[in-house]
Amino acid sequence: MDHKLLSTILALLLSLSQAHHLVELGNEDAYGEKQKIENAMKTFNTETCIRFVPRFSQSDYISIENRDGCYSSLGRTGGTQVVSLATYGCVYHGIIQHELNHALGFYHEHTRSDRDQYVRINWQYIPSNTIYNFQKQDTNNLYTPYDYTSVMHYGR
Ligand SMILES: [Zn+2]
């Protein structure tokens, strides 16, 4: 691996680990969601350089809320950044990881720049209001193989 690429990766990892590690979970926990969310966060702490820690007074942080659906902004927005994990349908290990990855700045695997070598998008079946979930991105894939099993890949 050449030095420039390595330093790019390190810079990316550093900015990720510094940018998005402050988290606030709401109090309502009727179905044990908080434990499931914390378990999903722990996998980042043990398997990546990302460290999610509880928020205390920081102004930029992720607020995980039970809203209408599973969604997140892409990357850091500043201020209170809502990651929605609706009680019904979103509080599953892979979905929690998926939305947190979006908050960290990761696109869907099936939108990476080389995706056309691996998947065919059947545009005719995609509702117009969700097309953005399939639009190809100008990603630098850092020589990583395309991963059909990624939590960031939709089902085939
Ligand atoms: Zn997504």
PDB file of C-alpha atoms and ligand atoms in Angstrom:
ATOM      1  CA  MET A   1       0.000   0.000   0.000  1.00  0.00           C
ATOM      2  CA  ASP A   2       1.478   3.339  -0.961  1.00  0.00           C
ATOM      3  CA  HIS A   3       2.161   5.967   1.644  1.00  0.00           C
ATOM      4  CA  LYS A   4      -0.288   8.528   0.265  1.00  0.00           C
ATOM      5  CA  LEU A   5      -3.173   6.067   0.346  1.00  0.00           C
ATOM      6  CA  LEU A   6      -2.245   4.950   3.840  1.00  0.00           C
ATOM      7  CA  SER A   7      -2.156   8.523   5.095  1.00  0.00           C
ATOM      8  CA  THR A   8      -5.513   9.197   3.423  1.00  0.00           C
ATOM      9  CA  ILE A   9      -7.019   6.211   5.199  1.00  0.00           C
ATOM     10  CA  LEU A  10      -5.515   7.266   8.513  1.00  0.00           C
ATOM     11  CA  ALA A  11      -6.831  10.812   8.068  1.00  0.00           C
ATOM     12  CA  LEU A  12     -10.271   9.440   7.262  1.00  0.00           C
ATOM     13  CA  LEU A  13     -10.236   7.153  10.273  1.00  0.00           C
ATOM     14  CA  LEU A  14      -9.036   9.953  12.506  1.00  0.00           C
ATOM     15  CA  SER A  15     -11.703  12.360  11.321  1.00  0.00           C
ATOM     16  CA  LEU A  16     -14.340   9.675  11.789  1.00  0.00           C
ATOM     17  CA  SER A  17     -13.201   8.809  15.271  1.00  0.00           C
ATOM     18  CA  GLN A  18     -13.107  12.445  16.341  1.00  0.00           C
ATOM     19  CA  ALA A  19     -16.207  13.640  14.583  1.00  0.00           C
ATOM     20  CA  HIS A  20     -18.918  11.275  15.664  1.00  0.00           C
ATOM     21  CA  HIS A  21     -18.561   9.764  19.024  1.00  0.00           C
ATOM     22  CA  LEU A  22     -21.033  11.626  21.158  1.00  0.00           C
ATOM     23  CA  VAL A  23     -24.352   9.972  21.595  1.00  0.00           C
ATOM     24  CA  GLU A  24     -27.517  10.666  23.524  1.00  0.00           C
ATOM     25  CA  LEU A  25     -30.158   8.001  23.894  1.00  0.00           C
ATOM     26  CA  GLY A  26     -33.690   8.963  24.867  1.00  0.00           C
ATOM     27  CA  ASN A  27     -35.188   7.724  28.122  1.00  0.00           C
ATOM     28  CA  GLU A  28     -38.127   5.752  26.836  1.00  0.00           C
ATOM     29  CA  ASP A  29     -37.171   2.095  26.701  1.00  0.00           C
ATOM     30  CA  ALA A  30     -40.376   0.101  26.883  1.00  0.00           C
ATOM     31  CA  TYR A  31     -39.042  -2.741  24.750  1.00  0.00           C
ATOM     32  CA  GLY A  32     -35.397  -2.863  25.767  1.00  0.00           C
ATOM     33  CA  GLU A  33     -34.269  -0.880  22.727  1.00  0.00           C
ATOM     34  CA  LYS A  34     -31.591   0.927  24.648  1.00  0.00           C
ATOM     35  CA  GLN A  35     -29.738  -2.313  25.386  1.00  0.00           C
ATOM     36  CA  LYS A  36     -29.967  -3.387  21.735  1.00  0.00           C
ATOM     37  CA  ILE A  37     -28.677  -0.005  20.579  1.00  0.00           C
ATOM     38  CA  GLU A  38     -25.828  -0.080  23.072  1.00  0.00           C
ATOM     39  CA  ASN A  39     -24.925  -3.604  21.957  1.00  0.00           C
ATOM     40  CA  ALA A  40     -24.771  -2.472  18.330  1.00  0.00           C
ATOM     41  CA  MET A  41     -22.603   0.500  19.324  1.00  0.00           C
ATOM     42  CA  LYS A  42     -20.257  -1.782  21.232  1.00  0.00           C
ATOM     43  CA  THR A  43     -19.451  -3.627  18.007  1.00  0.00           C
ATOM     44  CA  PHE A  44     -18.051  -0.362  16.610  1.00  0.00           C
ATOM     45  CA  ASN A  45     -16.006   0.081  19.770  1.00  0.00           C
ATOM     46  CA  THR A  46     -14.557  -3.429  19.598  1.00  0.00           C
ATOM     47  CA  GLU A  47     -14.117  -3.867  15.825  1.00  0.00           C
ATOM     48  CA  THR A  48     -13.310  -0.369  14.530  1.00  0.00           C
ATOM     49  CA  CYS A  49     -11.527   2.804  15.589  1.00  0.00           C
ATOM     50  CA  ILE A  50     -14.906   4.475  16.234  1.00  0.00           C
ATOM     51  CA  ARG A  51     -15.704   5.137  19.879  1.00  0.00           C
ATOM     52  CA  PHE A  52     -19.273   5.952  20.801  1.00  0.00           C
ATOM     53  CA  VAL A  53     -19.460   7.546  24.230  1.00  0.00           C
ATOM     54  CA  PRO A  54     -22.370   9.046  26.166  1.00  0.00           C
ATOM     55  CA  ARG A  55     -22.912  12.752  25.603  1.00  0.00           C
ATOM     56  CA  PHE A  56     -22.526  15.028  28.595  1.00  0.00           C
ATOM     57  CA  SER A  57     -22.584  18.660  27.402  1.00  0.00           C
ATOM     58  CA  GLN A  58     -21.207  18.723  23.840  1.00  0.00           C
ATOM     59  CA  SER A  59     -23.125  20.778  21.294  1.00  0.00           C
ATOM     60  CA  ASP A  60     -22.553  18.359  18.366  1.00  0.00           C
ATOM     61  CA  TYR A  61     -23.953  14.901  18.981  1.00  0.00           C
ATOM     62  CA  ILE A  62     -26.125  12.068  17.717  1.00  0.00           C
ATOM     63  CA  SER A  63     -29.571  11.832  19.289  1.00  0.00           C
ATOM     64  CA  ILE A  64     -31.158   8.431  18.773  1.00  0.00           C
ATOM     65  CA  GLU A  65     -34.921   8.813  18.722  1.00  0.00           C
ATOM     66  CA  ASN A  66     -38.029   6.725  18.129  1.00  0.00           C
ATOM     67  CA  ARG A  67     -39.422   8.627  15.140  1.00  0.00           C
ATOM     68  CA  ASP A  68     -41.248   7.585  12.008  1.00  0.00           C
ATOM     69  CA  GLY A  69     -38.943   5.046  10.361  1.00  0.00           C
ATOM     70  CA  CYS A  70     -35.234   4.211  10.239  1.00  0.00           C
ATOM     71  CA  TYR A  71     -33.103   7.081   8.955  1.00  0.00           C
ATOM     72  CA  SER A  72     -30.038   9.225   9.458  1.00  0.00           C
ATOM     73  CA  SER A  73     -28.278  12.144   7.838  1.00  0.00           C
ATOM     74  CA  LEU A  74     -25.152  11.306   5.901  1.00  0.00           C
ATOM     75  CA  GLY A  75     -22.145  12.415   7.927  1.00  0.00           C
ATOM     76  CA  ARG A  76     -21.828  15.041  10.598  1.00  0.00           C
ATOM     77  CA  THR A  77     -24.353  17.868  10.472  1.00  0.00           C
ATOM     78  CA  GLY A  78     -23.396  19.718  13.639  1.00  0.00           C
ATOM     79  CA  GLY A  79     -25.735  20.402  16.533  1.00  0.00           C
ATOM     80  CA  THR A  80     -28.296  17.795  17.477  1.00  0.00           C
ATOM     81  CA  GLN A  81     -28.191  15.093  14.820  1.00  0.00           C
ATOM     82  CA  VAL A  82     -31.168  12.752  14.929  1.00  0.00           C
ATOM     83  CA  VAL A  83     -30.802   9.104  14.041  1.00  0.00           C
ATOM     84  CA  SER A  84     -34.319   7.695  13.943  1.00  0.00           C
ATOM     85  CA  LEU A  85     -34.808   4.102  15.036  1.00  0.00           C
ATOM     86  CA  ALA A  86     -38.534   3.476  15.250  1.00  0.00           C
ATOM     87  CA  THR A  87     -39.511   0.919  17.885  1.00  0.00           C
ATOM     88  CA  TYR A  88     -41.379  -1.103  15.283  1.00  0.00           C
ATOM     89  CA  GLY A  89     -39.117  -2.149  12.445  1.00  0.00           C
ATOM     90  CA  CYS A  90     -35.777  -0.485  13.196  1.00  0.00           C
ATOM     91  CA  VAL A  91     -34.370  -1.778  16.469  1.00  0.00           C
ATOM     92  CA  TYR A  92     -32.416  -4.674  15.010  1.00  0.00           C
ATOM     93  CA  HIS A  93     -28.667  -5.117  15.265  1.00  0.00           C
ATOM     94  CA  GLY A  94     -27.961  -4.713  11.524  1.00  0.00           C
ATOM     95  CA  ILE A  95     -30.343  -1.781  11.055  1.00  0.00           C
ATOM     96  CA  ILE A  96     -28.886   0.051  14.047  1.00  0.00           C
ATOM     97  CA  GLN A  97     -25.391  -0.430  12.624  1.00  0.00           C
ATOM     98  CA  HIS A  98     -26.649   0.654   9.184  1.00  0.00           C
ATOM     99  CA  GLU A  99     -28.075   3.970  10.394  1.00  0.00           C
ATOM    100  CA  LEU A 100     -25.051   4.687  12.603  1.00  0.00           C
ATOM    101  CA  ASN A 101     -22.808   4.080   9.580  1.00  0.00           C
ATOM    102  CA  HIS A 102     -24.797   6.714   7.655  1.00  0.00           C
ATOM    103  CA  ALA A 103     -24.296   9.126  10.561  1.00  0.00           C
ATOM    104  CA  LEU A 104     -20.570   8.401  10.298  1.00  0.00           C
ATOM    105  CA  GLY A 105     -20.658   9.308   6.604  1.00  0.00           C
ATOM    106  CA  PHE A 106     -20.911   5.941   4.880  1.00  0.00           C
ATOM    107  CA  TYR A 107     -23.023   5.493   1.743  1.00  0.00           C
ATOM    108  CA  HIS A 108     -24.887   2.345   0.789  1.00  0.00           C
ATOM    109  CA  GLU A 109     -22.593  -0.387  -0.527  1.00  0.00           C
ATOM    110  CA  HIS A 110     -24.771  -0.747  -3.634  1.00  0.00           C
ATOM    111  CA  THR A 111     -24.128   2.911  -4.541  1.00  0.00           C
ATOM    112  CA  ARG A 112     -20.326   2.694  -4.600  1.00  0.00           C
ATOM    113  CA  SER A 113     -18.609   3.794  -7.787  1.00  0.00           C
ATOM    114  CA  ASP A 114     -17.862   0.278  -9.050  1.00  0.00           C
ATOM    115  CA  ARG A 115     -21.270  -1.202  -8.257  1.00  0.00           C
ATOM    116  CA  ASP A 116     -22.289  -1.728 -11.892  1.00  0.00           C
ATOM    117  CA  GLN A 117     -19.811  -4.601 -12.076  1.00  0.00           C
ATOM    118  CA  TYR A 118     -21.688  -6.355  -9.267  1.00  0.00           C
ATOM    119  CA  VAL A 119     -25.372  -5.401  -9.267  1.00  0.00           C
ATOM    120  CA  ARG A 120     -28.023  -4.310 -11.731  1.00  0.00           C
ATOM    121  CA  ILE A 121     -30.478  -1.721 -10.425  1.00  0.00           C
ATOM    122  CA  ASN A 122     -34.033  -2.352 -11.613  1.00  0.00           C
ATOM    123  CA  TRP A 123     -35.033   1.302 -11.668  1.00  0.00           C
ATOM    124  CA  GLN A 124     -38.578   0.531 -12.802  1.00  0.00           C
ATOM    125  CA  TYR A 125     -39.382  -0.945  -9.373  1.00  0.00           C
ATOM    126  CA  ILE A 126     -38.001   1.917  -7.290  1.00  0.00           C
ATOM    127  CA  PRO A 127     -40.478   4.516  -6.010  1.00  0.00           C
ATOM    128  CA  SER A 128     -39.350   7.986  -7.128  1.00  0.00           C
ATOM    129  CA  ASN A 129     -39.135   9.257  -3.549  1.00  0.00           C
ATOM    130  CA  THR A 130     -36.514   6.605  -2.692  1.00  0.00           C
ATOM    131  CA  ILE A 131     -34.349   6.793  -5.833  1.00  0.00           C
ATOM    132  CA  TYR A 132     -31.646   8.667  -3.907  1.00  0.00           C
ATOM    133  CA  ASN A 133     -30.951   5.402  -2.043  1.00  0.00           C
ATOM    134  CA  PHE A 134     -29.696   3.875  -5.295  1.00  0.00           C
ATOM    135  CA  GLN A 135     -27.870   6.730  -7.029  1.00  0.00           C
ATOM    136  CA  LYS A 136     -24.264   5.883  -7.738  1.00  0.00           C
ATOM    137  CA  GLN A 137     -21.731   7.857  -5.695  1.00  0.00           C
ATOM    138  CA  ASP A 138     -18.242   8.988  -6.622  1.00  0.00           C
ATOM    139  CA  THR A 139     -16.620   6.869  -3.925  1.00  0.00           C
ATOM    140  CA  ASN A 140     -12.977   5.971  -3.381  1.00  0.00           C
ATOM    141  CA  ASN A 141     -13.276   2.300  -2.508  1.00  0.00           C
ATOM    142  CA  LEU A 142      -9.739   2.067  -1.127  1.00  0.00           C
ATOM    143  CA  TYR A 143      -9.135  -1.261  -2.895  1.00  0.00           C
ATOM    144  CA  THR A 144     -11.752  -2.962  -0.720  1.00  0.00           C
ATOM    145  CA  PRO A 145     -13.748  -5.753  -2.390  1.00  0.00           C
ATOM    146  CA  TYR A 146     -17.423  -5.228  -3.161  1.00  0.00           C
ATOM    147  CA  ASP A 147     -19.350  -6.703  -0.223  1.00  0.00           C
ATOM    148  CA  TYR A 148     -22.794  -8.169  -0.847  1.00  0.00           C
ATOM    149  CA  THR A 149     -23.042  -9.022   2.867  1.00  0.00           C
ATOM    150  CA  SER A 150     -22.317  -5.488   4.094  1.00  0.00           C
ATOM    151  CA  VAL A 151     -24.855  -4.021   6.525  1.00  0.00           C
ATOM    152  CA  MET A 152     -24.832  -1.099   4.087  1.00  0.00           C
ATOM    153  CA  HIS A 153     -26.056  -3.273   1.196  1.00  0.00           C
ATOM    154  CA  TYR A 154     -29.765  -3.693   0.526  1.00  0.00           C
ATOM    155  CA  GLY A 155     -31.065  -7.227   0.078  1.00  0.00           C
ATOM    156  CA  ARG A 156     -30.926  -8.736  -3.387  1.00  0.00           C
TER     157      ARG A 156
HETATM  158 ZN    ZN B   1     -29.462   3.356   4.401  1.00  0.00          ZN
END
